[in-house]
């Protein structure tokens, strides 16, 4: 394992019913292939040495003996390999015959796990041939020349720092699957050796079942099921190979393939563990869980290379989910603002409209809220406050937007007031420093607050999650409001939300304006435009690309990843878009600003959480304002 990643695989070999010699040969081929790909943990289907559909042939001693010989051959084949393989075979224990999974590595039989829940309905009559682990008294046997203790006790296999457990087919369909206890006892990954037949609609249900089990147990789940070559006397086996991580499907094989399959992917164990220790419900559920621990060697593997894809825009929903997700976010924002207005018995809001993304989204939320509450849109007081850096493009878009949406519209220039303020505090207006910029932001906030008092209104904040992470806000300026509707929405997502609104019939009149706002460079417009009136102060030139910062924000806060891992993931996600030095530069900037600007987040106004990440000091992110960034910056500098 490196960077927390473990490479696992689900294998569906070619099979001949009751032909152990052939089946072992096919299993060996896939083991060799998987080892060449650097797989560390490999799962085969249920009863893979014999075939699942042997029926009464399981009562033949010859088949049982040949199965053991086949296992012995696999042990010899893997003698020089580090890969951990899990194969299925029937095992005799005293007067019982058990449907088992054998865990092997480097010529060693590490352990044997018997199946717990045996189906005895429909086309499955396993109880005709096999006993359950629940029928088993602890028994010592020799299997393939290895002394083995067979028992019903749950078993955890440990490869270095990674633990995995085993369940077999029907086990996961049980009301309380063995994987519940295994994961509570510490298993990061579950492998399931299965033989599930194909029926109309069953695959969809199976997929959902495994996804839910993976999510419920916050585990990686490797599922391998019997495929082509099993008997089709009464049913057909499609050869399912699926691997999940915390409910998310990472890779899936081709059902009904006539060829052997090997589906491999890297599971992020570090990510799973972060999810677990941040979840108090999971922590409480672990009480009393236990398992027998069995040690395996840590697979050496090959030099690490990240092979799984990394989404460069983790906050952005897929195209298929875009409309539904955008509508859900807007409904959350709308419901939050509506409750605050009703609680305060307020029918007016005030917000600054700059012609930029954030204020546009805030305005759209206000309009949706007023419409839903049956309030007159004139109760929305939009204020443009042109200053020294306001461009014609943003000013005209702001004015057009307010007019077309039918809200109350005001324009108050801040130039005179800020100039007077510079004189009062003795600041040279030709020096475009923090005083120059922040004086404008605070003047705008003062105007909005005083208007709210005058109009018995609430000031609706426009600042977003990305700005809060970077501290890209003027303290007690645009940093402050009476309710911040965008505080849980990252900058990269806001663009999609505004674009989504532009497509809605209710906002058809402002479609072109909204699209132009999306296409406008992001800027606070606090320094003068160029001679042609174009925006000169571009935020992303100063603090870095928001798509990078949102990426850093997601992985640092959601999973607690250290800079070296975030850097590695960013290299993969933004390959061809940003070089390594650029990623390192802005990651260092992000870490430095994130720590130094916490004091602004420690006194945020109320606002709704919309996703898995929030910086509210009242719930999601509690950090001392004077926490030291040394460890993070040092690791960034060493990249």
Coordinates of C-alpha atoms in Angstrom, one line a residue:
X1 CA 0.0 0.0 0.0
X2 CA 1.3 3.5 -0.9
X3 CA -0.6 6.8 -0.5
X4 CA -3.3 4.6 1.1
X5 CA -4.1 2.7 -2.2
X6 CA -4.4 -1.1 -2.4
X7 CA -4.8 -2.7 -5.8
X8 CA -7.5 -5.4 -5.8
X9 CA -9.1 -7.5 -8.5
X10 CA -12.1 -9.6 -9.2
X11 CA -11.5 -12.6 -11.5
X12 CA -14.0 -14.7 -13.5
X13 CA -12.1 -17.6 -15.0
X14 CA -13.2 -20.1 -17.6
X15 CA -14.6 -23.1 -15.9
X16 CA -15.6 -26.7 -16.7
X17 CA -18.0 -28.3 -14.2
X18 CA -16.1 -30.9 -12.1
X19 CA -12.9 -30.6 -14.1
X20 CA -10.5 -29.5 -11.3
X21 CA -7.3 -29.8 -13.4
X22 CA -8.7 -27.5 -16.1
X23 CA -10.1 -25.0 -13.6
X24 CA -6.8 -24.7 -11.7
X25 CA -5.0 -24.1 -15.0
X26 CA -7.4 -21.2 -15.8
X27 CA -7.1 -19.8 -12.2
X28 CA -3.3 -19.9 -12.6
X29 CA -3.5 -17.9 -15.8
X30 CA -5.4 -15.1 -14.1
X31 CA -3.2 -15.1 -11.0
X32 CA -0.2 -14.6 -13.3
X33 CA -1.9 -11.8 -15.2
X34 CA -3.0 -10.1 -12.0
X35 CA 0.5 -10.4 -10.5
X36 CA 1.9 -8.7 -13.6
X37 CA -0.6 -5.8 -13.1
X38 CA 0.6 -5.3 -9.5
X39 CA -2.6 -6.7 -7.9
X40 CA -2.2 -7.2 -4.2
X41 CA -5.5 -9.0 -3.4
X42 CA -7.3 -11.2 -5.9
X43 CA -10.8 -12.7 -5.5
X44 CA -12.2 -15.7 -7.5
X45 CA -15.8 -17.0 -7.6
X46 CA -17.4 -19.4 -5.2
X47 CA -16.3 -23.0 -5.5
X48 CA -14.0 -21.9 -8.3
X49 CA -11.8 -25.1 -8.2
X50 CA -14.7 -27.4 -8.9
X51 CA -17.3 -25.2 -10.5
X52 CA -20.4 -24.2 -8.5
X53 CA -23.0 -26.3 -10.4
X54 CA -21.6 -29.8 -9.6
X55 CA -24.7 -30.6 -7.5
X56 CA -24.7 -34.2 -6.2
X57 CA -21.1 -34.7 -7.5
X58 CA -20.1 -32.8 -4.3
X59 CA -20.9 -36.1 -2.6
X60 CA -18.3 -37.9 -4.6
X61 CA -15.0 -38.4 -2.7
X62 CA -13.0 -38.2 -5.9
X63 CA -14.1 -34.6 -6.5
X64 CA -13.3 -33.6 -2.9
X65 CA -9.8 -35.2 -3.1
X66 CA -9.0 -33.6 -6.5
X67 CA -10.1 -30.2 -5.1
X68 CA -7.5 -30.5 -2.3
X69 CA -4.9 -31.5 -4.8
X70 CA -5.8 -28.5 -6.9
X71 CA -5.3 -26.3 -3.9
X72 CA -1.9 -27.9 -3.3
X73 CA -1.0 -27.1 -6.9
X74 CA -2.1 -23.5 -6.5
X75 CA 0.1 -23.2 -3.4
X76 CA 3.1 -24.4 -5.3
X77 CA 2.3 -22.1 -8.2
X78 CA 2.2 -19.0 -5.9
X79 CA 5.3 -19.9 -4.0
X80 CA 7.3 -17.1 -5.6
X81 CA 4.4 -14.6 -5.6
X82 CA 3.3 -12.0 -3.0
X83 CA -0.2 -11.6 -4.3
X84 CA -2.9 -12.8 -1.9
X85 CA -5.5 -15.0 -3.7
X86 CA -8.9 -16.1 -2.4
X87 CA -10.3 -19.2 -4.1
X88 CA -13.4 -21.4 -3.5
X89 CA -13.5 -25.2 -2.9
X90 CA -15.4 -27.8 -0.9
X91 CA -13.7 -28.8 2.4
X92 CA -14.3 -31.8 4.6
X93 CA -14.2 -31.3 8.3
X94 CA -15.1 -34.5 10.3
X95 CA -18.6 -35.4 9.2
X96 CA -19.3 -32.0 7.5
X97 CA -18.8 -30.8 4.0
X98 CA -18.3 -27.0 3.9
X99 CA -18.4 -24.5 1.1
X100 CA -15.2 -22.6 1.8
X101 CA -12.9 -19.8 0.7
X102 CA -9.2 -20.5 0.9
X103 CA -6.8 -17.6 1.3
X104 CA -3.3 -18.3 -0.1
X105 CA -0.1 -16.3 -0.5
X106 CA 3.5 -17.3 -1.4
X107 CA 2.8 -21.0 -1.2
X108 CA 1.1 -20.7 2.2
X109 CA -2.5 -21.5 3.1
X110 CA -3.2 -18.6 5.4
X111 CA -6.7 -19.6 6.4
X112 CA -10.1 -21.1 5.4
X113 CA -13.4 -19.4 5.7
X114 CA -16.6 -21.5 5.6
X115 CA -19.8 -20.1 4.2
X116 CA -22.4 -19.1 6.8
X117 CA -25.7 -18.7 5.0
X118 CA -26.8 -21.5 2.6
X119 CA -29.6 -20.9 0.2
X120 CA -32.3 -23.6 0.1
X121 CA -34.9 -22.1 -2.1
X122 CA -35.7 -21.6 -5.7
X123 CA -33.0 -23.2 -7.9
X124 CA -30.5 -23.3 -5.0
X125 CA -30.4 -26.3 -2.6
X126 CA -26.9 -26.0 -1.0
X127 CA -28.1 -27.5 2.2
X128 CA -28.4 -30.8 0.3
X129 CA -24.6 -30.9 0.0
X130 CA -23.1 -28.4 2.5
X131 CA -23.2 -27.6 6.1
X132 CA -23.1 -24.0 7.4
X133 CA -20.3 -22.6 9.5
X134 CA -22.9 -22.3 12.2
X135 CA -23.1 -26.1 12.3
X136 CA -19.3 -26.3 12.8
X137 CA -17.6 -27.1 16.1
X138 CA -14.0 -25.9 16.1
X139 CA -12.1 -28.5 14.2
X140 CA -8.5 -29.0 13.4
X141 CA -7.8 -30.5 10.0
X142 CA -5.0 -30.9 7.5
X143 CA -5.8 -29.3 4.1
X144 CA -3.2 -29.4 1.3
X145 CA -0.6 -30.4 3.9
X146 CA -1.4 -27.5 6.1
X147 CA -2.8 -27.7 9.7
X148 CA -5.9 -25.5 9.7
X149 CA -8.4 -24.7 12.5
X150 CA -11.9 -24.5 11.1
X151 CA -14.4 -22.6 13.2
X152 CA -17.4 -20.3 12.9
X153 CA -15.3 -17.4 14.4
X154 CA -14.9 -14.4 12.0
X155 CA -11.5 -14.1 10.5
X156 CA -9.5 -11.0 9.5
X157 CA -6.5 -11.3 7.2
X158 CA -3.9 -8.6 7.5
X159 CA -1.5 -7.6 4.7
X160 CA 0.8 -5.1 6.3
X161 CA -1.5 -2.2 7.3
X162 CA -4.5 -3.4 5.4
X163 CA -7.1 -5.8 6.7
X164 CA -9.7 -7.8 4.7
X165 CA -12.5 -10.2 5.4
X166 CA -14.2 -12.9 3.4
X167 CA -17.9 -13.7 2.9
X168 CA -19.4 -16.1 0.4
X169 CA -22.3 -15.3 -2.0
X170 CA -25.6 -15.7 0.1
X171 CA -23.8 -14.2 3.1
X172 CA -24.3 -10.7 1.8
X173 CA -28.0 -11.3 1.2
X174 CA -28.6 -12.2 4.9
X175 CA -30.3 -9.6 7.2
X176 CA -27.0 -9.4 9.1
X177 CA -24.2 -10.3 6.7
X178 CA -20.8 -11.5 8.1
X179 CA -19.2 -8.4 6.6
X180 CA -21.0 -6.3 9.2
X181 CA -19.0 -7.8 12.0
X182 CA -15.8 -8.1 9.9
X183 CA -15.8 -4.4 9.1
X184 CA -16.7 -3.4 12.6
X185 CA -13.7 -5.5 13.7
X186 CA -11.5 -3.6 11.4
X187 CA -11.7 -5.0 7.9
X188 CA -11.0 -2.3 5.3
X189 CA -12.0 -4.6 2.4
X190 CA -14.5 -7.4 1.9
X191 CA -14.1 -10.0 -0.8
X192 CA -17.1 -12.0 -1.8
X193 CA -16.8 -15.3 -3.7
X194 CA -20.1 -15.7 -5.3
X195 CA -22.2 -17.8 -7.8
X196 CA -25.3 -15.7 -8.6
X197 CA -27.5 -16.8 -11.5
X198 CA -29.0 -14.3 -13.9
X199 CA -32.7 -13.5 -13.8
X200 CA -34.6 -10.5 -15.1
X201 CA -34.0 -7.5 -12.8
X202 CA -31.7 -9.5 -10.4
X203 CA -28.5 -7.8 -11.5
X204 CA -29.9 -4.3 -10.8
X205 CA -30.9 -5.5 -7.3
X206 CA -27.6 -7.2 -6.7
X207 CA -25.7 -4.1 -7.7
X208 CA -27.7 -2.0 -5.4
X209 CA -27.3 -4.5 -2.5
X210 CA -23.5 -4.6 -2.7
X211 CA -23.3 -0.8 -3.2
X212 CA -25.4 -0.4 0.0
X213 CA -23.4 -2.9 1.9
X214 CA -20.2 -1.2 0.9
X215 CA -21.6 2.2 1.9
X216 CA -23.1 1.0 5.2
X217 CA -19.8 -0.6 6.2
X218 CA -17.7 2.1 4.7
X219 CA -15.5 -0.5 3.0
X220 CA -14.0 -1.6 -0.2
X221 CA -16.0 -4.5 -1.6
X222 CA -14.7 -7.0 -4.2
X223 CA -17.3 -9.2 -5.8
X224 CA -16.5 -12.1 -8.2
X225 CA -19.2 -14.5 -9.4
X226 CA -19.3 -17.6 -11.6
X227 CA -19.5 -17.1 -15.3
X228 CA -19.5 -18.9 -18.6
X229 CA -18.8 -22.6 -18.4
X230 CA -21.0 -23.3 -15.4
X231 CA -23.9 -25.7 -16.1
X232 CA -26.9 -24.1 -17.9
X233 CA -29.2 -27.1 -17.1
X234 CA -31.7 -24.8 -15.3
X235 CA -30.0 -21.4 -14.9
X236 CA -27.3 -19.2 -16.5
X237 CA -24.4 -17.6 -14.7
X238 CA -23.3 -14.2 -16.2
X239 CA -19.9 -13.7 -14.6
X240 CA -20.3 -10.6 -12.4
X241 CA -17.1 -8.8 -11.4
X242 CA -17.7 -5.6 -9.4
X243 CA -15.6 -3.6 -7.1
X244 CA -17.1 -0.8 -4.8
X245 CA -15.6 1.8 -2.5
X246 CA -17.9 3.2 0.1
X247 CA -20.9 2.5 -2.1
X248 CA -19.4 3.9 -5.3
X249 CA -18.8 1.5 -8.2
X250 CA -15.2 1.7 -9.2
X251 CA -15.1 -1.0 -11.9
X252 CA -17.4 -3.6 -13.4
X253 CA -16.9 -6.5 -15.8
X254 CA -18.8 -7.5 -18.8
X255 CA -21.7 -9.8 -18.0
X256 CA -22.3 -12.8 -20.3
X257 CA -18.8 -12.7 -21.6
X258 CA -17.5 -15.9 -23.1
X259 CA -14.0 -15.0 -22.1
X260 CA -12.2 -15.0 -18.7
X261 CA -12.2 -11.6 -17.0
X262 CA -9.9 -9.8 -14.7
X263 CA -11.1 -6.4 -13.3
X264 CA -8.7 -4.6 -11.2
X265 CA -8.7 -1.2 -9.5
X266 CA -7.0 0.7 -6.6
X267 CA -9.1 1.1 -3.4
X268 CA -8.2 4.1 -1.3
X269 CA -8.1 2.6 2.2
X270 CA -6.9 5.9 3.7
X271 CA -10.1 7.5 2.4
X272 CA -12.3 4.8 3.9
X273 CA -10.6 5.1 7.3
X274 CA -11.1 8.9 7.3
X275 CA -14.8 8.4 6.6
X276 CA -15.0 5.9 9.5
X277 CA -13.2 7.8 12.3
X278 CA -15.2 10.9 11.4
X279 CA -18.5 9.0 11.7
X280 CA -19.6 8.6 15.3
X281 CA -22.3 6.1 14.4
X282 CA -19.7 3.8 12.9
X283 CA -17.5 4.2 15.9
X284 CA -20.3 3.3 18.3
X285 CA -21.3 0.3 16.2
X286 CA -17.8 -1.2 16.6
X287 CA -18.4 -2.0 20.3
X288 CA -18.1 -5.7 20.9
X289 CA -17.0 -6.6 17.3
X290 CA -14.3 -9.2 17.2
X291 CA -12.4 -11.5 14.8
X292 CA -9.5 -13.8 14.7
X293 CA -6.5 -12.0 13.1
X294 CA -4.4 -13.9 10.6
X295 CA -1.2 -12.3 9.3
X296 CA -0.1 -12.2 5.7
X297 CA 3.0 -10.7 4.1
X298 CA 2.8 -7.2 2.7
X299 CA 2.8 -7.6 -1.0
X300 CA 5.9 -5.8 -2.4
X301 CA 4.3 -5.2 -5.7
X302 CA 5.7 -3.0 -8.4
X303 CA 6.6 0.7 -8.3
X304 CA 3.5 2.7 -7.5
X305 CA 1.5 4.2 -10.3
X306 CA -2.0 5.6 -9.7
X307 CA -4.2 3.8 -12.2
X308 CA -7.7 4.9 -11.1
X309 CA -9.2 8.0 -12.6
X310 CA -9.3 11.2 -10.4
X311 CA -12.1 13.7 -11.1
X312 CA -10.5 17.1 -11.4
X313 CA -13.9 18.7 -10.4
X314 CA -15.1 16.8 -7.4
X315 CA -17.8 19.3 -6.5
X316 CA -19.4 19.1 -10.0
X317 CA -22.1 16.6 -10.6
X318 CA -22.1 14.3 -13.6
X319 CA -24.0 15.4 -16.7
X320 CA -26.7 12.8 -15.9
X321 CA -27.2 14.2 -12.4
X322 CA -26.6 17.9 -13.2
X323 CA -30.2 19.1 -13.3
X324 CA -31.3 17.2 -10.3
X325 CA -28.3 18.2 -8.2
X326 CA -28.6 21.9 -9.2
X327 CA -32.3 22.0 -8.3
X328 CA -31.6 20.3 -5.0
X329 CA -28.9 22.8 -4.1
X330 CA -31.1 25.7 -5.0
X331 CA -34.0 24.2 -3.0
X332 CA -31.7 24.0 0.1
X333 CA -30.6 27.6 -0.3
X334 CA -34.2 28.7 -0.9
X335 CA -35.5 26.8 2.1
X336 CA -32.8 28.2 4.3
X337 CA -33.5 31.8 3.4
X338 CA -37.3 31.3 3.5
X339 CA -37.1 30.0 7.1
X340 CA -34.9 33.0 8.2
X341 CA -37.4 35.5 6.6
X342 CA -40.4 33.8 8.2
X343 CA -38.7 33.6 11.6
X344 CA -37.8 37.3 11.5
X345 CA -41.1 38.3 10.0
X346 CA -39.2 40.0 7.3
X347 CA -40.4 40.7 3.8
X348 CA -37.4 42.6 2.4
X349 CA -33.8 41.7 1.7
X350 CA -30.9 43.8 0.6
X351 CA -27.9 42.5 -1.4
X352 CA -25.2 44.0 -3.4
X353 CA -25.3 43.1 -7.1
X354 CA -21.9 43.4 -8.8
X355 CA -22.5 41.6 -12.0
X356 CA -20.3 38.7 -10.9
X357 CA -21.1 35.1 -10.3
X358 CA -21.7 35.1 -6.5
X359 CA -24.1 38.0 -6.3
X360 CA -25.9 36.7 -9.3
X361 CA -26.5 33.3 -7.6
X362 CA -27.6 35.0 -4.4
X363 CA -30.1 37.1 -6.3
X364 CA -31.5 34.1 -8.1
X365 CA -32.0 32.4 -4.7
X366 CA -33.7 35.5 -3.4
X367 CA -36.1 35.6 -6.4
X368 CA -36.9 31.9 -6.0
X369 CA -37.5 32.3 -2.3
X370 CA -39.8 35.3 -2.7
X371 CA -41.7 33.6 -5.5
X372 CA -42.2 30.5 -3.3
X373 CA -43.3 32.6 -0.3
X374 CA -45.7 34.6 -2.5
X375 CA -43.9 37.8 -1.7
X376 CA -43.5 40.7 -4.1
X377 CA -40.1 40.7 -5.9
X378 CA -40.0 44.4 -5.2
X379 CA -39.1 43.4 -1.6
X380 CA -35.7 42.4 -3.0
X381 CA -33.5 45.5 -3.0
X382 CA -30.6 45.1 -5.3
X383 CA -27.9 47.7 -5.0
X384 CA -25.1 48.3 -7.5
X385 CA -22.2 50.2 -5.9
X386 CA -19.7 51.2 -8.6
X387 CA -16.3 52.1 -7.4
X388 CA -12.8 52.7 -8.8
X389 CA -12.5 49.3 -10.5
X390 CA -16.1 48.7 -11.8
X391 CA -16.2 47.8 -15.5
X392 CA -18.9 48.6 -17.9
X393 CA -19.5 44.9 -18.5
X394 CA -20.3 44.0 -14.9
X395 CA -22.2 47.2 -14.3
X396 CA -24.4 46.7 -17.3
X397 CA -25.0 43.1 -16.5
X398 CA -26.0 43.9 -12.9
X399 CA -28.4 46.6 -14.0
X400 CA -30.0 44.4 -16.8
X401 CA -30.4 41.5 -14.4
X402 CA -32.2 43.5 -11.7
X403 CA -34.4 45.2 -14.2
X404 CA -35.4 42.0 -16.0
X405 CA -36.1 40.2 -12.8
X406 CA -38.4 43.0 -11.6
X407 CA -36.8 43.7 -8.2
X408 CA -36.2 47.1 -6.6
X409 CA -33.0 48.6 -8.0
X410 CA -30.7 51.1 -6.5
X411 CA -27.3 52.5 -7.6
X412 CA -25.0 54.2 -5.0
X413 CA -21.5 55.1 -6.1
X414 CA -18.9 54.6 -3.4
X415 CA -16.2 56.7 -5.0
X416 CA -17.0 60.0 -3.1
X417 CA -17.4 58.3 0.3
X418 CA -14.2 56.2 -0.1
X419 CA -12.2 59.2 -1.3
X420 CA -13.4 61.1 1.8
X421 CA -12.4 58.2 3.9
X422 CA -8.9 58.1 2.4
X423 CA -8.5 61.8 3.4
X424 CA -9.8 61.1 6.9
X425 CA -7.3 58.3 7.6
X426 CA -4.5 59.9 5.6
X427 CA -4.2 57.3 2.8
X428 CA -2.7 58.1 -0.6
X429 CA -5.3 57.0 -3.1
X430 CA -2.6 56.3 -5.7
X431 CA -1.3 53.4 -3.6
X432 CA -3.4 50.4 -4.5
X433 CA -2.8 48.3 -1.4
X434 CA -5.0 46.4 1.0
X435 CA -6.2 49.6 2.5
X436 CA -7.3 50.9 -0.9
X437 CA -9.1 47.7 -1.7
X438 CA -10.6 46.9 1.7
X439 CA -11.9 50.4 2.2
X440 CA -14.2 49.9 -0.8
X441 CA -15.4 46.5 0.4
X442 CA -16.2 47.9 3.8
X443 CA -18.0 50.9 2.4
X444 CA -20.2 48.7 0.4
X445 CA -21.1 46.6 3.4
X446 CA -21.8 49.7 5.4
X447 CA -24.3 50.8 2.8
X448 CA -26.0 47.5 2.7
X449 CA -26.3 47.2 6.5
X450 CA -27.6 50.7 6.8
X451 CA -30.1 50.2 4.0
X452 CA -31.3 47.0 5.7
X453 CA -32.0 49.0 8.9
X454 CA -33.8 51.7 6.9
X455 CA -35.9 49.1 5.0
X456 CA -36.5 46.6 7.8
X457 CA -34.6 44.1 5.7
X458 CA -32.0 41.4 6.0
X459 CA -28.6 41.7 4.2
X460 CA -28.1 38.6 2.1
X461 CA -24.5 37.6 1.8
X462 CA -23.0 36.5 -1.5
X463 CA -19.5 35.1 -0.5
X464 CA -18.9 31.4 -1.5
X465 CA -17.2 28.4 0.1
X466 CA -14.0 28.8 -2.0
X467 CA -13.5 32.4 -0.9
X468 CA -14.0 31.3 2.7
X469 CA -11.3 28.7 2.4
X470 CA -8.8 31.1 0.9
X471 CA -9.9 34.0 3.1
X472 CA -10.5 36.0 -0.1
X473 CA -12.9 38.4 1.6
X474 CA -12.5 41.6 3.4
X475 CA -12.9 41.1 7.1
X476 CA -16.1 42.9 8.2
X477 CA -16.6 43.8 4.6
X478 CA -18.1 41.3 2.1
X479 CA -17.1 38.8 4.7
X480 CA -20.2 39.9 6.8
X481 CA -24.0 39.7 6.2
X482 CA -27.1 38.7 8.1
X483 CA -27.6 35.4 6.2
X484 CA -25.1 33.9 3.7
X485 CA -26.9 31.8 1.1
X486 CA -23.7 30.9 -0.8
X487 CA -21.4 29.9 2.1
X488 CA -21.7 26.2 1.3
X489 CA -21.2 26.4 -2.4
X490 CA -17.7 26.3 -4.0
X491 CA -16.9 28.7 -6.8
X492 CA -16.6 26.0 -9.5
X493 CA -20.1 24.8 -8.8
X494 CA -21.6 28.3 -8.8
X495 CA -20.9 28.6 -12.5
X496 CA -22.9 25.5 -13.1
X497 CA -25.8 26.7 -10.9
X498 CA -26.0 30.1 -12.7
X499 CA -25.9 28.3 -16.1
X500 CA -28.6 25.9 -15.0
X501 CA -30.9 28.8 -14.0
X502 CA -30.3 30.3 -17.4
X503 CA -32.0 27.3 -19.0
X504 CA -35.1 27.5 -16.9
X505 CA -38.3 29.0 -18.4
X506 CA -38.8 31.3 -15.4
X507 CA -35.5 33.0 -16.1
X508 CA -35.7 33.1 -19.9
X509 CA -35.7 36.9 -19.9
X510 CA -32.3 37.0 -18.3
X511 CA -30.8 34.0 -20.2
X512 CA -28.2 36.0 -22.2
X513 CA -27.2 38.1 -19.2
X514 CA -26.6 35.0 -17.0
X515 CA -24.5 33.4 -19.7
X516 CA -22.4 36.5 -20.1
X517 CA -21.9 36.7 -16.3
X518 CA -20.7 33.1 -16.3
X519 CA -18.2 34.0 -19.1
X520 CA -16.9 37.2 -17.3
X521 CA -13.5 36.9 -15.6
X522 CA -13.8 36.5 -11.8
X523 CA -12.7 39.7 -10.2
X524 CA -13.4 41.8 -7.0
X525 CA -13.0 44.9 -9.2
X526 CA -11.2 46.9 -6.5
X527 CA -8.5 48.3 -8.7
X528 CA -9.0 50.4 -11.9
X529 CA -9.8 48.8 -15.2
X530 CA -7.4 49.2 -18.1
X531 CA -7.5 52.0 -20.7
X532 CA -10.1 50.0 -22.7
X533 CA -12.3 49.5 -19.7
X534 CA -11.5 45.8 -19.3
X535 CA -11.1 44.1 -16.0
X536 CA -7.5 44.2 -14.9
X537 CA -7.7 42.6 -11.5
X538 CA -8.4 38.9 -12.1
X539 CA -8.8 36.8 -9.0
X540 CA -7.3 33.7 -10.4
X541 CA -4.1 35.5 -11.5
X542 CA -3.7 36.6 -7.9
X543 CA -4.6 33.5 -5.8
X544 CA -4.6 30.8 -8.4
X545 CA -7.2 28.8 -10.4
X546 CA -10.3 28.1 -8.5
X547 CA -10.5 24.6 -10.0
X548 CA -7.2 23.8 -8.3
X549 CA -8.2 25.3 -5.0
X550 CA -11.6 23.6 -5.0
X551 CA -9.8 20.3 -5.6
X552 CA -7.4 21.0 -2.7
X553 CA -10.3 22.0 -0.5
X554 CA -12.2 18.9 -1.2
X555 CA -9.5 16.4 -0.5
X556 CA -8.1 18.2 2.5
X557 CA -11.4 18.8 4.3
X558 CA -13.4 15.8 3.1
X559 CA -10.7 13.1 3.7
X560 CA -8.0 14.9 5.7
X561 CA -5.4 14.0 3.0
X562 CA -1.9 15.4 3.5
X563 CA -0.3 17.6 0.9
X564 CA 1.8 14.9 -0.6
X565 CA -1.2 12.8 -1.5
X566 CA -3.3 15.8 -2.7
X567 CA -0.3 16.7 -4.9
X568 CA -0.2 13.2 -6.4
X569 CA -3.9 13.2 -7.0
X570 CA -3.8 16.6 -8.6
X571 CA -1.0 15.5 -10.9
X572 CA -3.3 12.7 -12.2
X573 CA -6.5 14.8 -12.3
X574 CA -4.9 17.8 -14.1
X575 CA -2.5 16.0 -16.3
X576 CA -1.9 18.1 -19.4
X577 CA -3.6 21.2 -17.9
X578 CA -1.1 22.2 -15.2
X579 CA 2.5 21.2 -14.8
X580 CA 3.9 20.0 -11.4
X581 CA 5.4 23.3 -10.5
X582 CA 2.1 25.1 -10.9
X583 CA 0.2 22.6 -8.9
X584 CA 2.9 22.8 -6.1
X585 CA 2.8 26.6 -6.1
X586 CA -0.9 26.9 -5.7
X587 CA -1.2 24.0 -3.2
X588 CA 1.4 25.8 -1.0
X589 CA -0.6 29.0 -1.4
X590 CA -3.8 27.2 -0.5
X591 CA -2.3 25.6 2.7
X592 CA -0.8 28.9 3.7
X593 CA -4.0 30.9 3.2
X594 CA -6.2 28.3 4.7
X595 CA -4.4 28.4 8.0
X596 CA -3.8 32.2 8.1
X597 CA -7.4 33.1 7.3
X598 CA -9.2 30.9 9.8
X599 CA -10.0 34.0 11.9
X600 CA -12.5 35.1 9.2
X601 CA -14.3 31.8 9.3
X602 CA -14.5 31.8 13.1
X603 CA -17.2 34.5 12.9
X604 CA -19.2 33.6 9.9
X605 CA -22.9 34.6 9.5
X606 CA -25.5 31.8 9.4
X607 CA -26.0 30.1 6.1
X608 CA -27.2 26.7 4.8
X609 CA -24.9 23.7 4.3
X610 CA -25.5 22.2 0.8
X611 CA -22.8 19.5 0.4
X612 CA -20.4 17.3 2.3
X613 CA -18.1 20.2 3.0
X614 CA -18.8 23.2 5.1
X615 CA -16.6 25.7 6.9
X616 CA -19.2 26.8 9.5
X617 CA -17.5 27.2 12.9
X618 CA -20.7 26.0 14.5
X619 CA -20.6 22.5 13.1
X620 CA -18.4 21.3 10.4
X621 CA -15.0 23.0 10.8
X622 CA -13.7 23.9 14.2
X623 CA -10.1 25.1 14.1
X624 CA -8.1 27.5 16.2
X625 CA -7.5 30.8 14.4
X626 CA -3.9 30.7 15.5
X627 CA -3.2 27.0 14.4
X628 CA 0.2 26.6 12.9
X629 CA 0.6 25.6 9.2
X630 CA 4.3 24.6 9.5
X631 CA 3.8 20.9 8.9
X632 CA 1.7 21.4 5.9
X633 CA 3.9 24.1 4.3
X634 CA 7.0 22.1 5.0
X635 CA 5.6 19.1 3.2
X636 CA 4.5 21.3 0.3
X637 CA 8.0 22.7 0.0
X638 CA 9.5 19.2 -0.1
X639 CA 7.3 18.0 -3.0

